[in-house]
Amino acid sequence: MKNNFDALIIGAGVIGAATGYYLAELGLKVAIIEKDYPTAGSTGRCIGGVRQQFAHPPTIQLMLQSVKLLTEYQKELRWDIEWYQGGYLFLAHSEEKKESYLKTMKIQKEFGLPVSFLSPEECQKIVPSLNLEGLLGGVFCPTDGQVNPFKLTFSYLKEIKKKKGKIFNFQKVVEIKVKNSKVVGLKTDKNEYFSSPIIINCAGPYAKEIGKLVNLDIPVEPERHEAIVTEKIDPLFPCMIVDYREDGCYFVQKHKTGNIVGCYTPIPNIPGHSIDSSFEFFIEMPRRMARLIPPLENVRILRQWAGSYEMTPDGNPILGETPIEGFYLNCGMCGHGLMFAPAVGRTLAYYIVKKESFFPLEEFSLFRDFSKKEVMK
């Protein structure tokens, strides 16, 4: 049969691409079904940060693996994915935030993460133009970094094709076939049928809609987030700068190009699938950046856009099995899909094929207690 595959993946963002890559590495014939084109959704709208600094131990384990995989992937396969370890600097402007960082650092150090709390002056050694007004210090991890979301995703897809896998663009999944509580295939809006005993939901902000096709309630809700990119400028700082104040933001200078990209989390959150841009963000984001790095005040903005975070109640992803045999989830990345992708893709692939897991998979189960929230969202 022409459309008979070992595994079908719904969604050609970085999560679907990574999952497909590792399944293909394990010998499966893979097809990815995408309603638009690769990176059209959240992946192509993210700012490219990769960090291991989390408070949730399984997430730290997951990210230690992701960083290792990115490093090996760029070196061994010689793909220029623009993986660069310039670090992450989380700023503390209050005693409460400082104490929170010191507490989470203890957890992170248990896993060998090279984090340290820096004085304001030490922060300024890493970011020479940093405004120290009101700053109590910052927590820094030098092995965090940045990667190009487009190059990473398309490199995975090219590797899948090398292993006889296929990518089907502009085909929306409209039906998932289930027999005797097992998935057997799916149908698209092009009236094409694809047969497989394994279907993986990597649909990002549309994961909930895909779940409805098998009468499964997946607690993933989209939220709108906006971002900007500046013109290219001379190097100012190597790391992602994170300011968690109510009117804070986070941004990074791209190591290869010199552009600065950044965003912030709106208060209140903006639920829904809308990815319209706002004038408020266009005015507010540059102000927040220049408050931290005054030389940015006169830097020109090239472009502004919006995209969706796919949020879960506790701020952690959903990964693994469902009550329907052969139907798996790899979704709900809460704005961290790019950085999670190598680890969650590999982990789910190995679990499906070999029933092996590299960290406590039950911590990311659909059936977990969602009341324990991630502190360092």
Short mmCIF file of C-alpha atoms in Angstrom, two decimals:
data_model
loop_
_atom_site.label_atom_id
_atom_site.label_comp_id
_atom_site.label_asym_id
_atom_site.label_seq_id
_atom_site.Cartn_x
_atom_site.Cartn_y
_atom_site.Cartn_z
CA MET A 1 0.00 0.00 0.00
CA LYS A 2 1.38 3.41 -1.02
CA ASN A 3 0.55 5.16 2.26
CA ASN A 4 1.44 2.37 4.67
CA PHE A 5 3.96 3.45 7.32
CA ASP A 6 5.42 2.17 10.59
CA ALA A 7 4.63 5.50 12.28
CA LEU A 8 2.63 8.62 11.44
CA ILE A 9 3.45 11.97 13.01
CA ILE A 10 0.96 14.83 13.02
CA GLY A 11 2.82 18.13 12.78
CA ALA A 12 6.06 19.17 11.04
CA GLY A 13 7.37 21.57 13.63
CA VAL A 14 10.58 20.84 15.49
CA ILE A 15 8.84 18.36 17.85
CA GLY A 16 7.41 16.29 15.01
CA ALA A 17 10.67 16.51 13.06
CA ALA A 18 12.80 15.41 16.03
CA THR A 19 10.44 12.55 16.87
CA GLY A 20 10.45 11.41 13.26
CA TYR A 21 14.23 11.64 13.04
CA TYR A 22 14.83 9.40 16.04
CA LEU A 23 12.15 6.91 14.97
CA ALA A 24 13.82 6.72 11.54
CA GLU A 25 17.18 6.23 13.26
CA LEU A 26 15.65 3.19 14.97
CA GLY A 27 14.60 1.76 11.61
CA LEU A 28 10.96 2.81 11.32
CA LYS A 29 9.42 4.00 8.08
CA VAL A 30 8.04 7.40 9.05
CA ALA A 31 5.59 9.88 7.53
CA ILE A 32 4.90 13.37 8.85
CA ILE A 33 1.51 14.91 8.05
CA GLU A 34 1.48 18.72 8.18
CA LYS A 35 -1.55 20.97 7.67
CA ASP A 36 0.60 23.84 6.39
CA TYR A 37 4.35 23.57 5.79
CA PRO A 38 7.29 22.75 8.12
CA THR A 39 7.93 25.44 10.79
CA ALA A 40 4.71 27.31 9.84
CA GLY A 41 3.48 27.15 13.44
CA SER A 42 5.17 27.80 16.78
CA THR A 43 8.62 26.59 15.68
CA GLY A 44 9.07 29.29 13.06
CA ARG A 45 7.98 31.97 15.52
CA CYS A 46 10.23 31.20 18.50
CA ILE A 47 13.38 33.12 19.46
CA GLY A 48 15.77 30.17 19.63
CA GLY A 49 16.76 29.88 23.30
CA VAL A 50 17.93 26.62 24.89
CA ARG A 51 18.30 26.36 28.66
CA GLN A 52 18.71 23.75 31.38
CA GLN A 53 17.73 26.08 34.23
CA PHE A 54 14.42 24.73 35.46
CA ALA A 55 13.07 23.90 38.92
CA HIS A 56 11.35 20.61 37.98
CA PRO A 57 13.96 17.80 38.29
CA PRO A 58 12.67 15.70 35.35
CA THR A 59 12.76 18.83 33.15
CA ILE A 60 16.36 19.47 34.17
CA GLN A 61 17.20 15.86 33.24
CA LEU A 62 15.39 16.30 29.95
CA MET A 63 17.30 19.48 29.12
CA LEU A 64 20.69 18.05 30.07
CA GLN A 65 19.98 15.41 27.44
CA SER A 66 18.82 17.99 24.87
CA VAL A 67 22.01 20.03 25.21
CA LYS A 68 24.13 16.89 24.86
CA LEU A 69 22.18 15.81 21.77
CA LEU A 70 22.43 19.23 20.11
CA THR A 71 26.18 19.30 20.65
CA GLU A 72 26.64 15.78 19.27
CA TYR A 73 24.23 16.36 16.39
CA GLN A 74 26.01 19.48 15.13
CA LYS A 75 29.43 17.84 15.47
CA GLU A 76 28.73 14.34 14.16
CA LEU A 77 26.30 15.08 11.33
CA ARG A 78 27.99 18.39 10.49
CA TRP A 79 24.73 20.29 10.19
CA ASP A 80 25.20 24.01 10.79
CA ILE A 81 22.26 24.48 13.15
CA GLU A 82 23.89 27.55 14.73
CA TRP A 83 24.10 25.86 18.11
CA TYR A 84 26.07 28.21 20.36
CA GLN A 85 26.51 27.99 24.13
CA GLY A 86 26.58 31.60 25.27
CA GLY A 87 24.64 30.96 28.47
CA TYR A 88 21.46 32.23 30.14
CA LEU A 89 21.45 35.01 32.73
CA PHE A 90 18.37 35.25 34.98
CA LEU A 91 18.29 38.65 36.68
CA ALA A 92 17.09 39.21 40.25
CA HIS A 93 15.67 42.64 41.08
CA SER A 94 14.04 41.58 44.37
CA GLU A 95 15.00 39.55 47.44
CA GLU A 96 12.10 37.23 46.71
CA LYS A 97 13.40 36.45 43.22
CA LYS A 98 16.96 36.08 44.50
CA GLU A 99 15.87 33.56 47.13
CA SER A 100 13.82 31.67 44.54
CA TYR A 101 16.87 31.38 42.27
CA LEU A 102 19.14 30.28 45.13
CA LYS A 103 16.62 27.59 46.05
CA THR A 104 16.31 26.23 42.51
CA MET A 105 20.10 26.37 42.06
CA LYS A 106 20.47 23.74 44.79
CA ILE A 107 18.23 21.39 42.78
CA GLN A 108 20.06 22.16 39.55
CA LYS A 109 23.49 21.53 41.09
CA GLU A 110 22.35 18.07 42.22
CA PHE A 111 22.20 17.20 38.52
CA GLY A 112 25.63 18.68 37.81
CA LEU A 113 24.43 21.89 36.22
CA PRO A 114 27.24 24.51 36.36
CA VAL A 115 25.06 27.34 37.70
CA SER A 116 26.31 30.18 39.87
CA PHE A 117 24.76 33.24 41.46
CA LEU A 118 26.62 36.36 40.38
CA SER A 119 26.88 39.77 41.97
CA PRO A 120 25.70 42.75 39.90
CA GLU A 121 29.31 43.51 39.01
CA GLU A 122 29.91 39.92 37.91
CA CYS A 123 26.78 40.09 35.76
CA GLN A 124 28.21 43.19 34.14
CA LYS A 125 31.40 41.33 33.24
CA ILE A 126 29.27 39.02 31.06
CA VAL A 127 27.01 41.82 29.82
CA PRO A 128 29.16 44.99 29.90
CA SER A 129 26.31 47.35 28.98
CA LEU A 130 23.90 45.95 31.61
CA ASN A 131 22.07 48.55 33.71
CA LEU A 132 22.75 47.68 37.36
CA GLU A 133 20.04 49.92 38.85
CA GLY A 134 18.03 47.87 41.36
CA LEU A 135 19.86 44.66 40.42
CA LEU A 136 20.70 42.26 43.25
CA GLY A 137 22.49 39.76 41.04
CA GLY A 138 21.72 36.98 38.63
CA VAL A 139 21.98 33.25 38.16
CA PHE A 140 24.10 32.18 35.19
CA CYS A 141 24.59 28.89 33.39
CA PRO A 142 27.33 29.00 30.71
CA THR A 143 26.24 25.77 28.97
CA ASP A 144 22.80 27.12 28.03
CA GLY A 145 22.59 28.60 24.57
CA GLN A 146 20.79 29.27 21.31
CA VAL A 147 19.98 27.37 18.12
CA ASN A 148 18.40 28.21 14.78
CA PRO A 149 14.86 26.72 14.78
CA PHE A 150 14.61 26.58 10.99
CA LYS A 151 17.98 24.94 10.44
CA LEU A 152 17.42 22.39 13.19
CA THR A 153 13.95 21.42 11.96
CA PHE A 154 14.88 21.15 8.29
CA SER A 155 18.03 19.18 9.09
CA TYR A 156 15.87 16.61 10.93
CA LEU A 157 13.47 16.46 7.97
CA LYS A 158 16.30 15.96 5.49
CA GLU A 159 17.69 13.12 7.60
CA ILE A 160 14.23 11.52 7.70
CA LYS A 161 14.02 11.65 3.90
CA LYS A 162 17.46 10.03 3.65
CA LYS A 163 15.98 7.09 5.53
CA LYS A 164 13.04 6.81 3.09
CA GLY A 165 10.63 8.75 5.27
CA LYS A 166 8.13 11.19 3.75
CA ILE A 167 6.75 14.62 4.56
CA PHE A 168 3.20 15.44 3.41
CA ASN A 169 2.51 19.19 3.47
CA PHE A 170 -0.82 21.03 3.23
CA GLN A 171 -2.80 18.02 4.46
CA LYS A 172 -4.96 18.53 7.52
CA VAL A 173 -5.82 15.46 9.56
CA VAL A 174 -9.61 15.23 9.78
CA GLU A 175 -10.10 11.68 11.04
CA ILE A 176 -8.15 9.11 13.05
CA LYS A 177 -9.23 5.52 12.54
CA VAL A 178 -9.51 3.39 15.69
CA LYS A 179 -10.41 -0.32 15.80
CA ASN A 180 -10.69 -2.29 19.03
CA SER A 181 -9.14 0.62 20.96
CA LYS A 182 -6.10 0.66 18.64
CA VAL A 183 -5.19 3.26 16.03
CA VAL A 184 -4.94 1.90 12.51
CA GLY A 185 -4.58 5.04 10.41
CA LEU A 186 -5.78 8.52 9.60
CA LYS A 187 -7.50 10.49 6.86
CA THR A 188 -6.71 14.01 5.63
CA ASP A 189 -8.77 16.76 4.04
CA LYS A 190 -7.28 15.73 0.67
CA ASN A 191 -9.19 12.47 1.08
CA GLU A 192 -5.92 10.58 1.46
CA TYR A 193 -5.73 7.64 3.85
CA PHE A 194 -2.54 6.74 5.72
CA SER A 195 -2.21 3.39 7.47
CA SER A 196 -0.11 2.81 10.60
CA PRO A 197 -0.31 1.17 14.05
CA ILE A 198 1.46 4.20 15.56
CA ILE A 199 0.22 7.81 15.45
CA ILE A 200 1.96 10.59 17.38
CA ASN A 201 0.28 13.90 18.18
CA CYS A 202 2.93 16.60 17.69
CA ALA A 203 0.41 19.24 16.64
CA GLY A 204 1.60 21.97 19.02
CA PRO A 205 -1.18 24.49 19.75
CA TYR A 206 -3.62 22.24 17.85
CA ALA A 207 -2.89 19.16 19.98
CA LYS A 208 -6.25 19.49 21.73
CA GLU A 209 -8.13 19.46 18.41
CA ILE A 210 -6.26 16.32 17.32
CA GLY A 211 -7.14 14.68 20.63
CA LYS A 212 -10.82 15.30 19.98
CA LEU A 213 -10.58 13.08 16.89
CA VAL A 214 -10.15 10.11 19.24
CA ASN A 215 -12.44 11.51 22.00
CA LEU A 216 -9.45 12.32 24.17
CA ASP A 217 -9.30 15.50 26.27
CA ILE A 218 -5.76 16.87 26.15
CA PRO A 219 -5.21 19.83 28.53
CA VAL A 220 -3.28 22.00 26.08
CA GLU A 221 -4.44 25.55 25.38
CA PRO A 222 -2.84 28.06 22.97
CA GLU A 223 -1.68 31.47 24.16
CA ARG A 224 -0.52 34.35 21.98
CA HIS A 225 3.03 35.63 22.46
CA GLU A 226 4.76 38.31 20.41
CA ALA A 227 8.39 38.80 19.42
CA ILE A 228 10.64 41.28 17.64
CA VAL A 229 13.98 41.23 15.83
CA THR A 230 16.34 44.18 15.53
CA GLU A 231 18.83 45.19 12.89
CA LYS A 232 22.30 43.62 13.01
CA ILE A 233 24.64 45.30 15.48
CA ASP A 234 28.12 44.68 16.85
CA PRO A 235 28.36 42.07 19.64
CA LEU A 236 26.97 43.38 22.95
CA PHE A 237 26.36 40.22 24.99
CA PRO A 238 26.64 36.44 24.46
CA CYS A 239 23.77 35.16 26.60
CA MET A 240 19.99 35.14 26.82
CA ILE A 241 18.98 37.83 29.31
CA VAL A 242 15.88 36.99 31.35
CA ASP A 243 14.03 39.55 33.48
CA TYR A 244 11.07 37.99 35.28
CA ARG A 245 9.63 41.23 36.67
CA GLU A 246 5.99 41.93 35.80
CA ASP A 247 7.16 44.32 33.12
CA GLY A 248 10.25 42.29 32.26
CA CYS A 249 11.29 40.52 29.08
CA TYR A 250 13.86 38.12 27.65
CA PHE A 251 16.10 38.55 24.64
CA VAL A 252 19.31 37.31 23.06
CA GLN A 253 21.76 38.53 20.45
CA LYS A 254 22.15 35.99 17.66
CA HIS A 255 25.75 34.80 17.71
CA LYS A 256 26.02 34.34 13.96
CA THR A 257 24.15 37.38 12.64
CA GLY A 258 24.19 40.04 15.39
CA ASN A 259 20.41 40.57 15.37
CA ILE A 260 18.65 40.71 18.72
CA VAL A 261 15.41 38.77 19.15
CA GLY A 262 13.17 38.94 22.16
CA CYS A 263 9.72 38.69 23.68
CA TYR A 264 7.80 38.88 26.93
CA THR A 265 4.85 37.13 28.53
CA PRO A 266 1.77 39.39 28.45
CA ILE A 267 -0.22 40.02 31.62
CA PRO A 268 -2.94 38.88 31.55
CA ASN A 269 -2.33 35.96 29.20
CA ILE A 270 -3.96 36.09 25.77
CA PRO A 271 -5.65 32.74 25.08
CA GLY A 272 -6.64 31.49 21.64
CA HIS A 273 -5.17 30.83 18.21
CA SER A 274 -4.89 34.47 17.12
CA ILE A 275 -1.37 35.44 16.00
CA ASP A 276 -2.10 39.09 15.28
CA SER A 277 0.56 41.62 16.26
CA SER A 278 -0.16 44.55 18.57
CA PHE A 279 1.00 48.16 18.61
CA GLU A 280 1.34 47.93 22.40
CA PHE A 281 4.04 45.26 22.09
CA PHE A 282 5.83 47.26 19.39
CA ILE A 283 6.16 50.18 21.82
CA GLU A 284 6.65 48.25 25.05
CA MET A 285 9.21 45.59 24.11
CA PRO A 286 11.95 48.02 22.98
CA ARG A 287 11.41 50.06 26.16
CA ARG A 288 11.91 47.00 28.34
CA MET A 289 15.04 45.96 26.45
CA ALA A 290 16.59 49.44 26.57
CA ARG A 291 15.91 49.69 30.31
CA LEU A 292 18.24 46.71 30.80
CA ILE A 293 20.71 47.49 27.99
CA PRO A 294 20.69 51.30 27.41
CA PRO A 295 22.70 51.16 24.12
CA LEU A 296 19.69 49.39 22.55
CA GLU A 297 17.64 52.59 22.76
CA ASN A 298 18.56 53.67 19.24
CA VAL A 299 18.64 50.25 17.58
CA ARG A 300 16.06 49.83 14.82
CA ILE A 301 13.35 47.17 14.90
CA LEU A 302 13.17 45.16 11.66
CA ARG A 303 10.13 43.01 12.25
CA GLN A 304 7.47 42.05 14.76
CA TRP A 305 5.35 38.89 14.80
CA ALA A 306 3.27 36.66 17.04
CA GLY A 307 2.97 32.94 17.65
CA SER A 308 1.37 30.43 19.98
CA TYR A 309 2.65 28.82 23.16
CA GLU A 310 0.84 25.56 23.84
CA MET A 311 0.23 25.70 27.58
CA THR A 312 -0.52 22.93 30.07
CA PRO A 313 -1.90 23.54 33.58
CA ASP A 314 1.48 22.95 35.27
CA GLY A 315 3.84 24.39 32.66
CA ASN A 316 5.35 21.03 31.71
CA PRO A 317 5.00 18.98 28.49
CA ILE A 318 2.78 15.96 27.91
CA LEU A 319 4.68 12.96 26.66
CA GLY A 320 3.85 9.29 26.25
CA GLU A 321 0.97 6.86 26.01
CA THR A 322 -2.80 7.38 25.99
CA PRO A 323 -5.72 5.00 26.65
CA ILE A 324 -5.77 4.30 22.91
CA GLU A 325 -3.13 1.78 21.91
CA GLY A 326 -0.65 3.20 19.44
CA PHE A 327 -1.73 6.83 19.96
CA TYR A 328 1.06 8.83 21.61
CA LEU A 329 1.45 12.44 22.73
CA ASN A 330 4.42 14.76 22.33
CA CYS A 331 2.85 18.15 22.94
CA GLY A 332 2.15 20.93 25.45
CA MET A 333 5.68 22.34 25.39
CA CYS A 334 4.68 25.64 27.05
CA GLY A 335 6.97 27.79 24.92
CA HIS A 336 9.96 25.45 25.26
CA GLY A 337 9.40 23.18 22.27
CA LEU A 338 12.62 24.06 20.47
CA MET A 339 14.81 23.33 23.47
CA PHE A 340 12.85 20.21 24.47
CA ALA A 341 12.73 18.76 20.95
CA PRO A 342 15.91 16.65 20.82
CA ALA A 343 15.26 15.03 24.20
CA VAL A 344 11.51 14.48 23.94
CA GLY A 345 11.87 13.28 20.34
CA ARG A 346 14.54 10.74 21.22
CA THR A 347 12.89 9.67 24.47
CA LEU A 348 9.50 8.99 22.90
CA ALA A 349 11.08 7.20 19.93
CA TYR A 350 13.05 4.87 22.20
CA TYR A 351 10.02 4.29 24.41
CA ILE A 352 7.83 3.36 21.43
CA VAL A 353 10.38 1.05 19.82
CA LYS A 354 12.35 -0.34 22.76
CA LYS A 355 10.24 0.55 25.82
CA GLU A 356 13.28 2.39 27.20
CA SER A 357 13.12 5.74 28.98
CA PHE A 358 15.95 8.13 29.79
CA PHE A 359 14.15 9.93 32.62
CA PRO A 360 10.94 9.44 34.65
CA LEU A 361 8.40 9.48 31.81
CA GLU A 362 5.48 9.30 34.24
CA GLU A 363 6.30 12.87 35.31
CA PHE A 364 5.12 14.02 31.88
CA SER A 365 2.19 11.63 31.59
CA LEU A 366 -1.27 12.71 30.50
CA PHE A 367 -2.50 11.15 33.76
CA ARG A 368 -0.21 13.06 36.16
CA ASP A 369 -1.15 15.53 38.87
CA PHE A 370 -1.12 18.89 37.07
CA SER A 371 -1.15 20.95 40.29
CA LYS A 372 2.69 21.01 40.69
CA LYS A 373 3.72 24.04 38.66
CA GLU A 374 7.11 24.79 37.09
CA VAL A 375 8.64 27.82 38.85
CA MET A 376 11.10 28.89 36.13
CA LYS A 377 8.62 29.07 33.25
#
